[in-house]
Short mmCIF file of C-alpha atoms in Angstrom, two decimals:
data_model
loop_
_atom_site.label_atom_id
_atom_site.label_comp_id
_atom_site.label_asym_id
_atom_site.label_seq_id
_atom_site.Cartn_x
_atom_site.Cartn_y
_atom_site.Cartn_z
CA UNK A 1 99.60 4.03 72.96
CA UNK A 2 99.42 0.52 72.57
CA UNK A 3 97.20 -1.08 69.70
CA UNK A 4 95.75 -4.36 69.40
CA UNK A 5 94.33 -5.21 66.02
CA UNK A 6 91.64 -7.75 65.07
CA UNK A 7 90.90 -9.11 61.82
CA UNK A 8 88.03 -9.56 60.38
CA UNK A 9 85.70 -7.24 61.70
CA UNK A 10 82.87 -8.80 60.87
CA UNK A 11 82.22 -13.05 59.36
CA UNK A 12 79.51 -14.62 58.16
CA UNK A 13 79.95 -18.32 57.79
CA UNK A 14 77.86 -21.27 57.21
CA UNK A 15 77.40 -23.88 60.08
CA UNK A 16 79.51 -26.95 59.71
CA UNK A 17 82.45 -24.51 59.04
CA UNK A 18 85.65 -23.06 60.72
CA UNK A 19 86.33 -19.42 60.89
CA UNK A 20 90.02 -18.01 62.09
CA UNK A 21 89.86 -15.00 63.93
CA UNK A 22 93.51 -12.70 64.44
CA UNK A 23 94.26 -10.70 67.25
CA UNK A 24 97.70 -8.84 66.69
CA UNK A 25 99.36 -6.28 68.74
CA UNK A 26 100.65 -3.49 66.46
CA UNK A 27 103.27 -1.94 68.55
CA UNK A 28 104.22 -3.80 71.27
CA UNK A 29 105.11 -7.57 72.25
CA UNK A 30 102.48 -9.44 73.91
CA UNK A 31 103.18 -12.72 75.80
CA UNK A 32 99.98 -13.19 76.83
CA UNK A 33 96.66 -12.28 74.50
CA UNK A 34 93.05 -13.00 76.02
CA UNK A 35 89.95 -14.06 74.30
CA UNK A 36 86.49 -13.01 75.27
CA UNK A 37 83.29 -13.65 73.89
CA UNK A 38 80.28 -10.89 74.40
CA UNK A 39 76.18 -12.12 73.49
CA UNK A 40 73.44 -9.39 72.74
CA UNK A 41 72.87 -6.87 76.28
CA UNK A 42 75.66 -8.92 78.44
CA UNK A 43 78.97 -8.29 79.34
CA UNK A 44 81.94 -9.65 78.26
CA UNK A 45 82.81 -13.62 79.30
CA UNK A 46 86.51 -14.32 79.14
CA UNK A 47 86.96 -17.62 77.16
CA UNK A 48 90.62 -18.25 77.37
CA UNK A 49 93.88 -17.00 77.79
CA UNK A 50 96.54 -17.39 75.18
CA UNK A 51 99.96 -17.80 76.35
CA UNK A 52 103.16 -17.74 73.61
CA UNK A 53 104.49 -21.02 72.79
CA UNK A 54 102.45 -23.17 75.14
CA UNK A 55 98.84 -24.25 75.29
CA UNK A 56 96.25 -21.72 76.07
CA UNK A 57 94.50 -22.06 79.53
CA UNK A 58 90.38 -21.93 78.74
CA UNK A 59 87.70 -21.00 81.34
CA UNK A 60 85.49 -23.28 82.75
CA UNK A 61 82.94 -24.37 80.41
CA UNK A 62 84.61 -23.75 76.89
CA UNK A 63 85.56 -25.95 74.86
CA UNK A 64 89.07 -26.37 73.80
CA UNK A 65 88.35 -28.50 71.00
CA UNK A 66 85.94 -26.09 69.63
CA UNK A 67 87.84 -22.80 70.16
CA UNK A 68 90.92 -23.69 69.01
CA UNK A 69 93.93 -21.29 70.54
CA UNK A 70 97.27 -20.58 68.55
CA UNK A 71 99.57 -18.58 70.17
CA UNK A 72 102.65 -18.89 67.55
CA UNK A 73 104.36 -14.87 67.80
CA UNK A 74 104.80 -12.06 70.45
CA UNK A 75 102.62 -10.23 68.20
CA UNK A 76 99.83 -12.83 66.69
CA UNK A 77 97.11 -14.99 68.33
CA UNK A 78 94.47 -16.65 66.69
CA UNK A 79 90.80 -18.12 67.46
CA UNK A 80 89.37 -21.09 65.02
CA UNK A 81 85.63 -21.50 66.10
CA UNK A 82 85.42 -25.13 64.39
CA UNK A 83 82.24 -26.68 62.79
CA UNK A 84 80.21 -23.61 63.67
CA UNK A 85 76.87 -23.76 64.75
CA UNK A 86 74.25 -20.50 65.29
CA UNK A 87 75.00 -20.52 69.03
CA UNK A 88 78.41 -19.77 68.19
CA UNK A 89 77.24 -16.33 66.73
CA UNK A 90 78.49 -13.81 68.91
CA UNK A 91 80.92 -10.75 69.30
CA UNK A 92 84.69 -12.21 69.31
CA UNK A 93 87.31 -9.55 71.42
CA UNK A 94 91.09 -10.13 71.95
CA UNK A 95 92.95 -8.09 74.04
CA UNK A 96 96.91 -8.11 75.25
CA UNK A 97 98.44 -6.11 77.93
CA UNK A 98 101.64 -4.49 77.21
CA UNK A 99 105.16 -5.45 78.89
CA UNK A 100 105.26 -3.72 81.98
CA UNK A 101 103.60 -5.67 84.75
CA UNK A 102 101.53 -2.90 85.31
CA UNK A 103 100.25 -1.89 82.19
CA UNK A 104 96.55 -1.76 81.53
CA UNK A 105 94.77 -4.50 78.77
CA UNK A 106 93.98 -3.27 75.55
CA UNK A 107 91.58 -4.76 73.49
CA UNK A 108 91.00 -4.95 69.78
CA UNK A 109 87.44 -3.66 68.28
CA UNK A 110 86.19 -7.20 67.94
CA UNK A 111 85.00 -9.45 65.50
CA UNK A 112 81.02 -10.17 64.86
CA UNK A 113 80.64 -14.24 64.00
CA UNK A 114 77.10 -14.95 62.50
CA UNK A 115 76.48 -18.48 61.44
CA UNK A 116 73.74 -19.18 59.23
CA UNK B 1 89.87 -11.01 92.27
CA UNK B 2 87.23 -9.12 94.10
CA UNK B 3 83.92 -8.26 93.15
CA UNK B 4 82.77 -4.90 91.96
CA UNK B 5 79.06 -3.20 92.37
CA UNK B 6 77.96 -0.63 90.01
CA UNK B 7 75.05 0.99 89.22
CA UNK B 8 73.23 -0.93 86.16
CA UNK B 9 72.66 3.23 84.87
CA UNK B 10 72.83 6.39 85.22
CA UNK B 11 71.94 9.09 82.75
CA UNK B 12 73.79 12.95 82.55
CA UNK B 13 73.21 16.04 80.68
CA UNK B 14 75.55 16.89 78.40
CA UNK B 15 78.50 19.36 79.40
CA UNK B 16 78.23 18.31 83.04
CA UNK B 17 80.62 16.30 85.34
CA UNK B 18 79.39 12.44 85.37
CA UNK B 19 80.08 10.82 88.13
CA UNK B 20 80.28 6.74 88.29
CA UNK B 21 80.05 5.05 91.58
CA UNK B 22 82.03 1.32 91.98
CA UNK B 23 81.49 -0.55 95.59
CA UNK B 24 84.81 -2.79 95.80
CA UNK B 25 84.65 -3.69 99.44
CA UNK B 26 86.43 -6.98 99.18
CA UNK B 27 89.55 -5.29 97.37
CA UNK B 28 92.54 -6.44 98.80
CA UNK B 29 96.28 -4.48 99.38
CA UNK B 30 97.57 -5.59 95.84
CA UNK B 31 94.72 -4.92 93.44
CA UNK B 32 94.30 -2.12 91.44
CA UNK B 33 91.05 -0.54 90.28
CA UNK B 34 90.90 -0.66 86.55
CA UNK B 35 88.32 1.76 84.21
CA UNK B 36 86.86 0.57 81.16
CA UNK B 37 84.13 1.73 78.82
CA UNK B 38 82.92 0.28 75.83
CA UNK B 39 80.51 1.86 73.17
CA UNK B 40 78.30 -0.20 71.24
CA UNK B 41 79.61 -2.78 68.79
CA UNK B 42 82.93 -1.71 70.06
CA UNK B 43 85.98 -3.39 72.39
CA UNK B 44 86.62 -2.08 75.59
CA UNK B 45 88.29 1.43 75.47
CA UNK B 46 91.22 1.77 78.29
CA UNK B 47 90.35 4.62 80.67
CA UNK B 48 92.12 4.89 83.74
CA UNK B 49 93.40 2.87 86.80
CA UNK B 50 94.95 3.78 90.20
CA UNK B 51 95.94 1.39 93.08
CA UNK B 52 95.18 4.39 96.18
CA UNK B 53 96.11 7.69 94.96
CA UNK B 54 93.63 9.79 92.88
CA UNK B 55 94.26 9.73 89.38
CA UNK B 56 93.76 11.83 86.18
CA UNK B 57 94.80 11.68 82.69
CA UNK B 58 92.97 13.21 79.47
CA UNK B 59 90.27 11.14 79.70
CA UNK B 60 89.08 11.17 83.31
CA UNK B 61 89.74 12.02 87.16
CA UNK B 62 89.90 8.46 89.24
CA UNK B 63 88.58 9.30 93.25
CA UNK B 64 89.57 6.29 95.19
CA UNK B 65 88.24 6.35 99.14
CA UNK B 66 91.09 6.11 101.97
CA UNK B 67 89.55 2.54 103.32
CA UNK B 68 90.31 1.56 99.24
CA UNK B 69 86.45 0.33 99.29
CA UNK B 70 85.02 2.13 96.84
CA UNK B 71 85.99 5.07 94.26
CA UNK B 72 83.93 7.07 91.37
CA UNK B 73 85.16 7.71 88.05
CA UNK B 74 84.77 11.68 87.25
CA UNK B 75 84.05 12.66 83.18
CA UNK B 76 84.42 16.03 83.82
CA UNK B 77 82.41 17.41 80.84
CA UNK B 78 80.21 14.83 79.09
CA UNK B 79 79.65 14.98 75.61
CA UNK B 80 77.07 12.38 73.45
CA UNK B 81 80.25 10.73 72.29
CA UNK B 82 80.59 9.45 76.34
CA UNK B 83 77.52 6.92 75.92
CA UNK B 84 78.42 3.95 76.62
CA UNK B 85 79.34 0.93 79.31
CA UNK B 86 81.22 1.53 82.35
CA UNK B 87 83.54 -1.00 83.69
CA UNK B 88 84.91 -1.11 87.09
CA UNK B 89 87.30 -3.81 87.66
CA UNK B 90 90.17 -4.89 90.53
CA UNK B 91 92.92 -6.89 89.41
CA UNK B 92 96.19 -7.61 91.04
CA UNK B 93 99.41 -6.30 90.14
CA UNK B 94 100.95 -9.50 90.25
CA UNK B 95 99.73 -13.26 89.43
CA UNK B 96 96.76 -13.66 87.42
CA UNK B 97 96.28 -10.97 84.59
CA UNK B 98 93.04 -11.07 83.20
CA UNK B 99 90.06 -8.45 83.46
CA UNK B 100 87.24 -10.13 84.45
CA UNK B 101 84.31 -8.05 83.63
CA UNK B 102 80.47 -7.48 85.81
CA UNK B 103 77.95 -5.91 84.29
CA UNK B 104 78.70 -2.25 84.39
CA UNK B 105 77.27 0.94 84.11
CA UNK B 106 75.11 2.28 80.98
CA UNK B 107 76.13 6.07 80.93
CA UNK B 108 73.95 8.18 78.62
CA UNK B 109 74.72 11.45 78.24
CA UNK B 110 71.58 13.50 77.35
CA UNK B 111 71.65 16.55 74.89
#
């Protein structure tokens, strides 16, 4: 089945920093990768969709100078959280859908940000 | 995409059938009901989906009503390894593609 991998698993960073997240799908092409971001006992809040070659399209209320989106492969996006900050410490999770229009999202195991 | 209603829990013995209500009155003709889980510190595992027909796969048996208003998600033997988060979600086939998640159901399986 399809696999989405995410790298690193875990971060700890100090605040002022930037921190690169990657979300790559191992065995399939993915136009179209989506980032969510999950807090302690919620569910998870979509934060942007990343598209292949063009600008990502972010939800309302994130900041697309913050969360920076690149998109460059059929098989690679990446999150920058820039100039972290404790509220930014959360659980990171990418997921891509596979070609067919149909085909279900799949979603990496996520990446735990803690900013100190 | 419409709305979903779950139950925020629900709690099973172990080596019975669960059974996971979703309300999705709103669902429109083009929208498939989507089945998520996710166990802690995890991402969302992939479970099942179906657009009007009942579905099963390894996983899971997917009961949708005729009206298309509502279906339950069948595990048919539980085991402690099936605690988690239940997501129901309705997306459409076509246009936008993301999952937009509620607050699902937290399904713990009891030895």
């Amino acid at each position: 089945g399809a696999v989405v991998s995410q790298h690193p698993s875990w971060v700890i960073c100090k605040s002022g920093t930037s921190v690169k997240i990657e979300c790559r799908s191992l065995d399939f092409q993915a136009t179209t990768m989506f980032w969510y971001r999950q807090f302690p006992k919620q569910s998870l809040m979509l934060m942007a969709t990343s598209n292949e070659g063009s600008k990502a399209t972010y939800e309302q209320g994130v900041e697309k100078d913050k969360f920076l989106i690149n998109h460059a492969s059929l098989t690679l996006s990446t999150l920058t959280v820039t100039s972290a900050h404790p509220e930014d410490s959360s659980f990171y999770i990418c997921s891509a859908r596979g070609q067919q229009m149909n085909s279900p999202l799949h979603f990496g195991n996520g990446t735990r940000l803690t900013v100190t | 995409d419409a709305k979903t209603t779950q139950p925020p829990s629900m709690d099973c013995a172990e080596g019975r059938a669960a059974n996971l209500p979703c309300n999705h009155s709103t669902i429109s003709g083009n929208e498939y009901v989507y089945w998520y889980r996710q166990i802690h510190s995890q991402g969302p595992q992939y479970i099942i989906h179906g657009l009007k027909n009942n579905e099963t796969n390894e996983m899971a048996s997917l009961i949708i009503t005729e009206d298309r208003k509502s279906s339950t998600l069948i595990l048919p033997h539980a085991t402690l390894r099936d605690t988690a988060v239940y997501y129901c979600i309705v997306r459409s086939k076509e246009g936008a593609q993301k999952l937009v998640f509620g607050q699902g159901t937290r399904l713990t399986i009891n030895p």
